[in-house]
Short mmCIF file of C-alpha atoms in Angstrom, two decimals:
data_model
loop_
_atom_site.label_atom_id
_atom_site.label_comp_id
_atom_site.label_asym_id
_atom_site.label_seq_id
_atom_site.Cartn_x
_atom_site.Cartn_y
_atom_site.Cartn_z
CA MET A 572 1.01 10.35 -37.79
CA SER A 573 1.30 12.58 -34.76
CA SER A 574 0.23 11.65 -31.25
CA ALA A 575 -1.39 13.49 -28.36
CA VAL A 576 1.45 12.08 -26.25
CA ARG A 577 4.89 13.26 -27.32
CA VAL A 578 8.07 11.83 -25.82
CA GLU A 579 11.31 13.53 -26.84
CA ALA A 580 14.88 12.82 -25.75
CA SER A 581 18.45 13.53 -26.86
CA LEU A 582 21.47 11.43 -26.03
CA ASP A 583 24.32 13.22 -24.25
CA THR A 584 27.59 12.81 -26.11
CA ASP A 585 29.84 13.10 -23.04
CA LEU A 586 28.36 10.45 -20.73
CA SER A 587 30.52 9.35 -17.81
CA ARG A 588 31.77 5.79 -17.97
CA TRP A 589 31.06 5.04 -14.33
CA LEU A 590 28.38 7.45 -13.08
CA TRP A 591 25.57 5.09 -14.10
CA LEU A 592 26.79 2.62 -11.47
CA VAL A 593 25.70 4.98 -8.66
CA LYS A 594 22.67 6.68 -10.22
CA TRP A 595 20.42 4.42 -8.16
CA LEU A 596 21.83 6.25 -5.13
CA LEU A 597 21.83 9.73 -6.64
CA ALA A 598 18.21 9.36 -7.73
CA ILE A 599 16.92 8.42 -4.25
CA PRO A 600 15.72 11.99 -3.45
CA HIS A 601 13.66 11.93 -6.65
CA TYR A 602 12.29 8.46 -5.88
CA LEU A 603 11.14 9.67 -2.46
CA VAL A 604 9.41 12.74 -3.90
CA LEU A 605 7.83 10.71 -6.68
CA ALA A 606 6.52 8.17 -4.19
CA VAL A 607 4.61 10.99 -2.51
CA LEU A 608 3.47 12.49 -5.82
CA TRP A 609 2.15 9.12 -7.00
CA LEU A 610 0.12 8.89 -3.80
CA ALA A 611 -1.64 12.01 -5.02
CA PHE A 612 -1.71 10.94 -8.68
CA VAL A 613 -3.84 7.84 -8.06
CA PRO A 614 -6.78 9.43 -6.17
CA LEU A 615 -6.71 12.46 -8.47
CA THR A 616 -7.06 10.11 -11.42
CA ALA A 617 -10.07 8.59 -9.67
CA VAL A 618 -11.54 12.09 -9.33
CA ALA A 619 -10.85 12.70 -13.03
CA PHE A 620 -12.62 9.42 -13.86
CA PHE A 621 -15.88 10.61 -12.30
CA ALA A 622 -15.48 14.08 -13.79
CA ILE A 623 -15.12 12.58 -17.28
CA LEU A 624 -17.98 10.17 -16.66
CA PHE A 625 -20.39 12.97 -15.72
CA THR A 626 -19.08 15.95 -17.70
CA GLY A 627 -16.90 14.55 -20.49
CA ARG A 628 -14.02 16.76 -19.37
CA TYR A 629 -10.76 16.09 -17.54
CA PRO A 630 -10.37 18.84 -14.88
CA ARG A 631 -7.62 21.03 -16.27
CA ALA A 632 -5.79 21.61 -12.98
CA ILE A 633 -5.71 17.88 -12.20
CA PHE A 634 -4.60 17.19 -15.78
CA GLU A 635 -1.66 19.58 -15.46
CA PHE A 636 -0.64 18.03 -12.14
CA ASN A 637 -0.81 14.46 -13.43
CA VAL A 638 1.07 15.34 -16.61
CA GLY A 639 3.68 16.98 -14.38
CA VAL A 640 4.06 13.78 -12.37
CA LEU A 641 4.50 11.71 -15.55
CA ARG A 642 6.95 14.30 -16.89
CA TRP A 643 8.95 14.26 -13.65
CA ALA A 644 9.00 10.45 -13.62
CA TRP A 645 10.14 10.37 -17.27
CA ARG A 646 13.05 12.73 -16.60
CA VAL A 647 14.17 10.64 -13.60
CA HIS A 648 13.86 7.35 -15.48
CA TYR A 649 15.70 8.80 -18.47
CA TYR A 650 18.52 9.87 -16.15
CA ALA A 651 18.47 6.49 -14.40
CA TYR A 652 17.77 3.00 -15.59
CA ALA A 653 15.09 3.39 -18.24
CA ALA A 654 17.63 4.94 -20.60
CA LEU A 655 20.86 6.25 -18.93
CA GLY A 656 20.64 8.90 -21.65
CA THR A 657 22.01 11.84 -19.67
CA ASP A 658 24.22 12.65 -16.70
CA ARG A 659 22.43 15.95 -16.12
CA TYR A 660 20.59 15.73 -12.79
CA PRO A 661 16.79 16.02 -13.21
CA PRO A 662 15.12 19.21 -11.97
CA PHE A 663 12.67 19.04 -9.06
CA THR A 664 9.65 20.44 -10.88
CA LEU A 665 6.36 19.41 -12.45
CA ALA A 666 6.80 21.98 -15.19
CA ASP A 667 8.40 21.37 -18.56
CA ASP A 668 12.12 22.18 -18.70
CA PRO A 669 12.94 22.99 -22.35
CA GLY A 670 16.65 22.69 -21.67
CA TYR A 671 16.51 19.17 -20.23
CA PRO A 672 17.33 16.35 -22.68
CA ALA A 673 14.16 14.40 -21.84
CA ARG A 674 10.74 15.99 -22.35
CA LEU A 675 7.12 14.87 -22.25
CA GLU A 676 4.08 16.76 -23.52
CA ILE A 677 0.46 15.59 -23.56
CA ASP A 678 -2.22 17.62 -25.33
CA TYR A 679 -5.09 18.64 -23.12
CA PRO A 680 -8.28 17.07 -24.53
CA GLU A 681 -11.19 19.48 -24.75
CA ARG A 682 -13.63 16.57 -24.63
CA LEU A 683 -13.31 12.90 -23.68
CA SER A 684 -15.71 10.03 -24.28
CA ARG A 685 -17.91 9.21 -21.29
CA GLY A 686 -18.34 5.66 -22.52
CA LEU A 687 -14.67 4.92 -23.16
CA VAL A 688 -13.70 6.04 -19.67
CA LEU A 689 -15.57 3.02 -18.30
CA VAL A 690 -13.59 0.44 -20.26
CA LYS A 691 -10.37 1.77 -21.71
CA TRP A 692 -8.16 1.61 -18.61
CA TRP A 693 -9.06 -1.96 -17.56
CA LEU A 694 -10.36 -3.66 -20.73
CA LEU A 695 -9.20 -1.98 -23.92
CA ALA A 696 -5.66 -1.47 -22.62
CA ILE A 697 -5.13 -5.15 -21.68
CA PRO A 698 -3.23 -6.02 -24.90
CA HIS A 699 -0.89 -3.10 -24.25
CA TYR A 700 -0.45 -4.11 -20.61
CA LEU A 701 0.90 -7.46 -21.79
CA VAL A 702 3.36 -5.73 -24.08
CA VAL A 703 4.39 -3.22 -21.41
CA ALA A 704 4.95 -6.06 -18.94
CA LEU A 705 7.48 -7.47 -21.40
CA PHE A 706 9.12 -4.10 -21.98
CA ALA A 707 9.25 -2.79 -18.40
CA GLY A 708 8.88 -5.86 -16.21
CA GLY A 709 11.53 -4.87 -13.72
CA GLY A 710 14.90 -5.31 -15.40
CA LEU A 711 17.49 -7.92 -14.47
CA TRP A 712 18.21 -9.07 -10.96
CA LEU A 713 20.27 -11.57 -8.98
CA TRP A 714 19.13 -13.39 -5.88
CA ASN A 715 20.38 -16.11 -3.58
CA THR A 716 18.65 -19.29 -2.44
CA SER A 717 20.07 -21.47 0.30
CA ASP A 718 19.66 -24.66 -1.73
CA GLU A 719 20.63 -23.61 -5.24
CA GLY A 720 23.03 -20.72 -4.72
CA PHE A 721 22.87 -17.61 -6.90
CA GLN A 722 20.37 -17.42 -9.76
CA TRP A 723 19.65 -14.88 -12.43
CA GLY A 724 16.15 -13.64 -13.14
CA ALA A 725 15.26 -11.79 -16.32
CA GLY A 726 12.76 -8.95 -16.16
CA GLY A 727 11.91 -6.13 -18.54
CA LEU A 728 13.51 -5.79 -21.94
CA ILE A 729 14.25 -2.12 -21.25
CA GLY A 730 16.23 -2.96 -18.13
CA ILE A 731 18.23 -5.65 -19.92
CA LEU A 732 19.11 -3.40 -22.88
CA VAL A 733 20.04 -0.49 -20.60
CA LEU A 734 22.28 -2.79 -18.58
CA ILE A 735 24.02 -3.91 -21.78
CA ALA A 736 24.43 -0.29 -22.84
CA GLY A 737 25.84 0.57 -19.41
CA VAL A 738 28.44 -2.19 -19.61
CA ILE A 739 29.48 -1.07 -23.10
CA LEU A 740 29.67 2.52 -21.85
CA LEU A 741 31.87 1.41 -18.95
CA VAL A 742 34.25 -0.48 -21.26
CA ARG A 743 34.30 1.69 -24.38
CA GLY A 744 33.14 5.07 -23.09
CA GLU A 745 30.37 5.19 -25.70
CA TYR A 746 26.62 4.57 -25.56
CA PRO A 747 25.62 2.47 -28.63
CA LYS A 748 23.22 4.60 -30.70
CA PRO A 749 21.20 1.63 -32.03
CA ILE A 750 20.49 0.48 -28.45
CA PHE A 751 19.54 4.04 -27.47
CA ASP A 752 17.11 4.38 -30.37
CA PHE A 753 15.48 1.02 -29.61
CA VAL A 754 15.22 1.72 -25.86
CA LEU A 755 13.60 5.11 -26.52
CA GLY A 756 11.05 3.39 -28.74
CA LEU A 757 10.21 1.01 -25.91
CA ASP A 758 10.03 3.87 -23.38
CA ARG A 759 7.77 5.85 -25.72
CA TRP A 760 5.40 2.88 -26.02
CA VAL A 761 5.24 2.49 -22.21
CA ILE A 762 4.54 6.20 -21.64
CA ARG A 763 1.79 6.31 -24.28
CA VAL A 764 0.06 3.37 -22.59
CA GLY A 765 0.47 5.03 -19.19
CA ALA A 766 -1.16 8.24 -20.42
CA TYR A 767 -4.04 6.26 -21.98
CA ALA A 768 -4.57 4.23 -18.80
CA ALA A 769 -4.52 7.48 -16.78
CA LEU A 770 -7.48 8.66 -18.92
CA MET A 771 -5.52 11.59 -20.39
CA THR A 772 -6.39 10.80 -24.00
CA ASP A 773 -8.89 8.82 -26.03
CA ASP A 774 -6.29 8.13 -28.74
CA TYR A 775 -5.61 4.41 -28.56
CA PRO A 776 -1.84 3.80 -28.30
CA PRO A 777 -0.50 2.48 -31.61
CA PHE A 778 1.02 -0.99 -31.76
CA ARG A 779 4.08 0.58 -33.27
CA LEU A 780 7.64 1.02 -32.12
CA ASP A 781 8.82 4.56 -32.90
CA PRO A 782 12.57 4.36 -32.20
CA GLY A 783 14.88 7.29 -31.68
CA GLY A 784 14.75 10.33 -29.49
CA SER A 785 12.25 12.28 -31.63
CA GLU A 786 8.60 11.66 -32.36
CA PRO A 787 7.51 10.83 -35.92
CA GLY A 788 7.07 13.72 -38.37
CA PRO A 789 4.17 16.16 -38.63
CA PRO A 790 0.67 14.89 -39.33
CA ALA A 791 -0.54 14.43 -42.85
CA ALA A 792 -2.62 17.23 -44.36
CA GLY A 793 -6.26 17.05 -43.43
CA SER A 794 -5.75 14.62 -40.54
CA ALA A 795 -7.84 15.21 -37.43
CA GLU A 796 -5.66 16.30 -34.55
CA PRO A 797 -6.46 17.50 -31.03
CA VAL A 798 -6.19 21.20 -30.37
CA ARG A 799 -2.64 22.09 -29.43
CA HIS A 800 -2.37 24.82 -26.83
CA PRO A 801 0.57 27.18 -26.62
CA PRO A 802 2.81 26.81 -23.60
CA ARG A 803 1.13 28.17 -20.48
CA PRO A 804 2.16 28.34 -16.86
CA ALA A 805 1.38 25.10 -15.09
CA GLY A 806 0.25 26.97 -12.00
CA TRP A 807 1.56 24.22 -9.72
CA THR A 808 3.90 26.10 -7.43
CA THR A 809 5.76 24.26 -4.69
CA GLY A 810 3.30 25.49 -2.07
CA ARG A 811 0.30 24.25 -4.05
CA VAL A 812 1.89 20.87 -4.72
CA VAL A 813 2.62 20.48 -1.01
CA SER A 814 -0.94 21.54 -0.15
CA LEU A 815 -2.38 19.02 -2.61
CA VAL A 816 -0.16 16.16 -1.48
CA ILE A 817 -0.84 16.80 2.22
CA GLY A 818 -4.55 17.03 1.47
CA VAL A 819 -4.55 13.72 -0.37
CA LEU A 820 -2.53 12.04 2.39
CA LEU A 821 -4.96 13.33 5.03
CA ALA A 822 -7.86 12.01 2.97
CA VAL A 823 -6.19 8.60 2.64
CA VAL A 824 -5.54 8.42 6.40
CA SER A 825 -9.13 9.49 7.04
CA THR A 826 -10.46 6.50 5.11
CA GLY A 827 -8.66 4.17 7.52
CA LEU A 828 -10.09 6.01 10.52
CA LEU A 829 -13.58 6.10 9.05
CA SER A 830 -13.57 2.42 8.09
CA GLY A 831 -12.14 1.48 11.51
CA GLY A 832 -14.75 3.59 13.27
CA ALA A 833 -17.57 2.12 11.18
CA ALA A 834 -16.36 -1.44 11.85
CA SER A 835 -16.06 -0.72 15.59
CA LEU A 836 -19.51 0.82 15.68
CA TRP A 837 -20.98 -2.20 13.89
CA LEU A 838 -19.34 -4.52 16.42
CA ASP A 839 -20.64 -2.42 19.29
CA ARG A 840 -24.19 -2.25 17.99
CA ALA A 841 -24.77 -5.46 16.04
CA ASP A 842 -22.30 -8.17 17.03
CA ARG A 843 -22.88 -8.51 20.78
CA ASP A 844 -24.62 -11.56 22.22
CA ALA A 845 -27.70 -11.40 24.44
CA ASP A 846 -25.56 -10.64 27.51
CA GLY A 847 -23.65 -7.82 25.82
CA TYR A 848 -20.40 -9.74 25.20
CA LEU A 849 -18.27 -9.68 22.08
CA THR A 850 -16.92 -13.22 21.72
CA VAL A 851 -14.47 -15.39 19.85
CA THR A 852 -14.77 -19.18 19.74
CA GLY A 853 -12.26 -21.91 18.99
CA THR A 854 -11.66 -25.64 19.40
CA TYR A 855 -8.42 -26.73 21.07
CA SER A 856 -6.89 -30.15 21.56
CA THR A 857 -3.63 -31.22 23.19
CA ASP A 858 -2.16 -34.45 24.56
CA THR A 859 -0.80 -32.56 27.59
CA ALA A 860 -2.45 -32.23 31.00
CA ALA A 861 -3.15 -28.49 30.73
CA LEU A 862 -4.02 -25.87 28.16
CA ALA A 863 -2.92 -22.32 29.00
CA SER A 864 -3.25 -18.87 27.45
CA GLU A 865 -0.36 -16.52 26.88
CA ARG A 866 0.01 -13.75 29.45
CA ILE A 867 -2.93 -11.34 29.43
CA THR A 868 -1.83 -7.91 30.63
CA PHE A 869 -4.20 -5.25 31.92
CA VAL A 870 -2.73 -1.80 32.56
CA SER A 871 -3.49 -0.07 35.84
CA THR A 872 -4.46 3.57 36.39
CA ALA A 873 -1.56 5.65 37.76
CA ALA A 874 -1.82 6.79 41.37
CA GLY A 875 -3.74 10.01 41.73
CA GLU A 876 -5.48 9.73 38.36
CA VAL A 877 -9.23 9.63 38.01
CA PRO A 878 -10.14 6.06 37.03
CA VAL A 879 -11.42 5.71 33.47
CA THR A 880 -13.82 3.16 32.05
CA ARG A 881 -12.15 -0.24 32.01
CA ALA A 882 -11.19 -1.03 28.43
CA LEU A 883 -12.30 -4.68 28.42
CA GLY A 884 -15.00 -4.42 31.05
CA ASP A 885 -16.20 -7.80 32.28
CA ILE A 886 -14.46 -10.85 30.86
CA ARG A 887 -16.18 -14.20 30.38
CA VAL A 888 -14.78 -17.60 29.41
CA ARG A 889 -16.93 -20.62 28.63
CA VAL A 890 -15.35 -24.06 28.22
CA THR A 891 -17.17 -27.15 26.96
CA PRO A 892 -15.41 -30.55 27.08
CA LEU A 893 -15.65 -32.55 23.86
CA GLY A 894 -15.15 -35.83 25.74
CA ALA A 895 -16.76 -37.48 28.77
CA LYS A 896 -14.44 -36.02 31.43
CA ASP A 897 -15.26 -33.17 33.78
CA VAL A 898 -13.45 -29.94 32.94
CA PHE A 899 -11.69 -27.30 35.04
CA VAL A 900 -11.13 -23.67 34.03
CA GLY A 901 -9.41 -21.05 36.16
CA VAL A 902 -7.60 -17.71 36.07
CA ALA A 903 -4.57 -16.86 38.22
CA PRO A 904 -1.84 -14.21 38.29
CA SER A 905 0.74 -15.24 35.67
CA SER A 906 3.63 -15.57 38.12
CA VAL A 907 1.63 -18.02 40.27
CA ALA A 908 0.22 -19.88 37.25
CA ASP A 909 3.72 -20.25 35.78
CA ARG A 910 4.99 -21.95 38.95
CA TYR A 911 2.05 -24.34 38.89
CA LEU A 912 2.46 -25.13 35.18
CA SER A 913 6.24 -25.62 35.49
CA GLY A 914 5.54 -29.03 37.02
CA THR A 915 2.90 -29.97 34.44
CA ASP A 916 2.93 -30.99 30.79
CA HIS A 917 1.06 -28.10 29.19
CA ALA A 918 0.43 -26.35 25.89
CA THR A 919 0.24 -22.58 25.41
CA VAL A 920 -2.22 -21.16 22.87
CA THR A 921 -0.34 -18.64 20.73
CA ASP A 922 -3.09 -17.92 18.19
CA LEU A 923 -6.76 -17.95 19.15
CA GLY A 924 -7.91 -18.06 15.54
CA SER A 925 -5.82 -20.97 14.28
CA GLY A 926 -5.46 -22.77 17.61
CA GLU A 927 -1.66 -22.88 17.24
CA LEU A 928 0.02 -24.35 20.33
CA ILE A 929 3.48 -24.49 21.88
CA VAL A 930 4.00 -27.62 23.99
CA HIS A 931 6.05 -27.61 27.20
CA ARG A 932 7.03 -30.99 28.67
CA SER A 933 7.64 -31.81 32.35
CA PRO A 934 8.54 -35.13 34.03
CA GLU A 935 6.53 -34.28 37.15
CA SER A 936 2.93 -35.28 37.87
CA PRO A 937 0.51 -32.35 38.01
CA VAL A 938 -1.25 -31.28 41.18
CA LEU A 939 -5.03 -31.55 40.90
CA PRO A 940 -6.10 -28.09 39.71
CA TRP A 941 -8.91 -27.65 42.23
CA GLU A 942 -6.46 -28.41 45.07
CA ALA A 943 -3.86 -25.84 43.97
CA GLY A 944 -5.52 -22.91 45.73
CA ILE A 945 -4.06 -20.31 43.36
CA TRP A 946 -7.07 -19.30 41.32
CA THR A 947 -8.64 -15.86 41.37
CA VAL A 948 -11.77 -17.37 39.86
CA SER A 949 -12.43 -20.93 38.70
CA ALA A 950 -15.12 -23.46 37.80
CA ILE A 951 -15.15 -27.28 37.66
CA GLY A 952 -17.67 -29.92 36.65
CA PRO A 953 -19.34 -31.72 33.74
CA GLY A 954 -20.58 -29.89 30.66
CA THR A 955 -20.01 -26.22 29.96
CA GLN A 956 -18.20 -24.31 32.70
CA THR A 957 -18.24 -20.50 32.83
CA ILE A 958 -16.09 -18.02 34.68
CA THR A 959 -16.49 -14.25 34.75
CA TRP A 960 -14.20 -11.64 36.24
CA PRO A 961 -13.66 -7.89 35.84
CA ASP A 962 -10.74 -6.33 33.97
CA GLN A 963 -8.11 -6.03 36.72
CA ALA A 964 -4.61 -4.60 36.50
CA GLY A 965 -1.81 -7.15 36.25
CA ASP A 966 -0.64 -10.18 34.26
CA TRP A 967 -3.09 -13.08 34.12
CA THR A 968 -3.06 -16.62 32.73
CA LEU A 969 -6.09 -18.72 31.88
CA VAL A 970 -5.72 -22.48 32.43
CA VAL A 971 -8.01 -25.32 31.21
CA MET A 972 -7.54 -28.93 32.44
CA ASN A 973 -9.39 -32.12 32.92
CA ALA A 974 -10.73 -32.14 36.49
CA ASP A 975 -8.65 -35.21 37.34
CA ALA A 976 -5.48 -33.61 35.82
CA SER A 977 -5.20 -36.41 33.25
CA ALA A 978 -3.51 -35.84 29.93
CA GLY A 979 -5.51 -35.12 26.81
CA VAL A 980 -7.47 -31.86 26.93
CA ASP A 981 -10.05 -31.52 24.17
CA VAL A 982 -12.42 -28.55 24.51
CA ARG A 983 -14.38 -25.87 22.72
CA ALA A 984 -13.72 -22.48 24.32
CA GLU A 985 -15.46 -19.13 24.01
CA ALA A 986 -13.82 -15.95 25.27
CA GLY A 987 -15.70 -12.67 25.45
CA ALA A 988 -15.58 -9.16 26.89
CA THR A 989 -18.10 -6.37 27.27
CA LEU A 990 -15.67 -3.73 25.92
CA PRO A 991 -17.49 -0.65 27.25
CA ILE A 992 -14.88 1.57 25.59
CA LEU A 993 -15.80 0.36 22.10
CA GLY A 994 -18.72 2.71 21.52
CA TRP A 995 -16.75 5.75 22.65
CA LEU A 996 -13.76 4.68 20.55
CA SER A 997 -15.96 4.24 17.48
CA TRP A 998 -17.20 7.82 17.62
CA VAL A 999 -13.69 9.16 18.25
CA LEU A 1000 -12.45 7.35 15.14
CA LEU A 1001 -15.40 8.51 13.05
CA LEU A 1002 -15.09 12.12 14.19
CA SER A 1003 -11.31 12.14 13.69
CA GLY A 1004 -11.70 10.60 10.24
CA ALA A 1005 -14.36 13.14 9.27
CA LEU A 1006 -12.20 16.05 10.43
CA LEU A 1007 -9.14 14.75 8.59
CA LEU A 1008 -11.22 14.15 5.46
CA ALA A 1009 -12.62 17.68 5.59
CA ALA A 1010 -9.14 19.14 6.11
CA GLY A 1011 -7.69 17.01 3.31
CA VAL A 1012 -10.43 17.91 0.85
CA ALA A 1013 -10.10 21.59 1.75
CA LEU A 1014 -6.33 21.65 1.24
CA ALA A 1015 -6.57 19.78 -2.07
CA ALA A 1016 -9.54 21.82 -3.27
CA VAL A 1017 -7.86 25.15 -2.53
CA ALA A 1018 -4.76 24.13 -4.50
CA VAL A 1019 -6.76 22.76 -7.45
CA THR A 1020 -9.10 25.78 -7.50
CA ARG A 1021 -6.24 28.28 -7.57
CA VAL A 1022 -4.54 26.43 -10.40
CA SER A 1023 -7.84 26.16 -12.28
CA ASN A 1024 -8.39 29.91 -11.96
CA GLU A 1025 -4.94 30.62 -13.39
CA LEU A 1026 -5.43 28.19 -16.25
CA SER A 1027 -8.94 29.33 -17.15
CA PRO A 1028 -9.18 31.39 -20.35
CA THR A 1029 -9.05 35.16 -19.94
CA ARG A 1030 -12.49 36.60 -20.37
#
């Protein structure tokens, strides 16, 4: 029985004993290129998904590109650690190379099922994913743990068998043919599943190991087979591949800008309180006499520049004691606050969300905070205390204490800012994202359209 996915390979007879030890290094240029190509492969497969869903057809230009990526990956893996079957360096091309010892062809399907496309890649293929995880789970590796020393970890069967073949090649100068045939059968299974999961065929991968470098024989008479097209130019020149990849990368970056702009716009329009502040709230408790923030740095405008809108705008801090004591809250320049806190047991808040603290101990008794005379703005008294001050250039430290400077600060604190820059920033992000998306779609569309025109039948 023939398959729409054909994986062919031939074992070199003059393999180097030692070259396989450094192929991981030699293949790095290919790994880097493939990493970029796979970034394009994934979103293009998503485009193909919707095209199949609505039209029943896999766009031919995208099909040729994705087959080229799989073909390129197969040649590199055959050269490297999915087979070690050749020492001939893989070509940098999406097109088929008839002279290379590893080849991959996938028949272009004239029609694909609209229903199957919804379930085959995530549901129907699950049994094969389990098998493929066993076959290609990552090979064999060695790691070190401080308590137990070195340990071995076993991964994919392909990696283990190829490692065994490599060791035998190193010692005897010969690649065992039985191992080669078995490894190629495993590789063929993995590639068939990959093509099915990438929506390139509706033929369900057989639960069958076809060992050896050649596919099974010709189909039986009368069997239904997909239309096989004669070799045709792939149309994917280097310039078009670069255009497509850059276009996809721009589109991916644009999604981050668009989502960031949308989130910022939502915060600016929907998440402010009645006074226009965006706030964060937390509960903090320490057995020290003071609770302090890390340094808060505001950047100044350079001399001679026209002042811009202050990024944070007005800043507000509200502190509510959770006990019966009066509470003090104040802000001072960090250098002054550090001198005051150096003689006081205090805790520094390093994470507003989790309330994580770093405790600093001191043998000295603290000066009453309201007598220190160092505060730019402060408030003291029972119940909730609020301070507000504008965004000012410099390093600032916020300090919360009991009014009598006693140990044991237990408060709920709310910090907020008006962030006048947020609305402007939101639109900048949204506009930048839209422009990048348009540029990315245009670059990708031009490349795909030109390839499609070349691959379309002559009328």
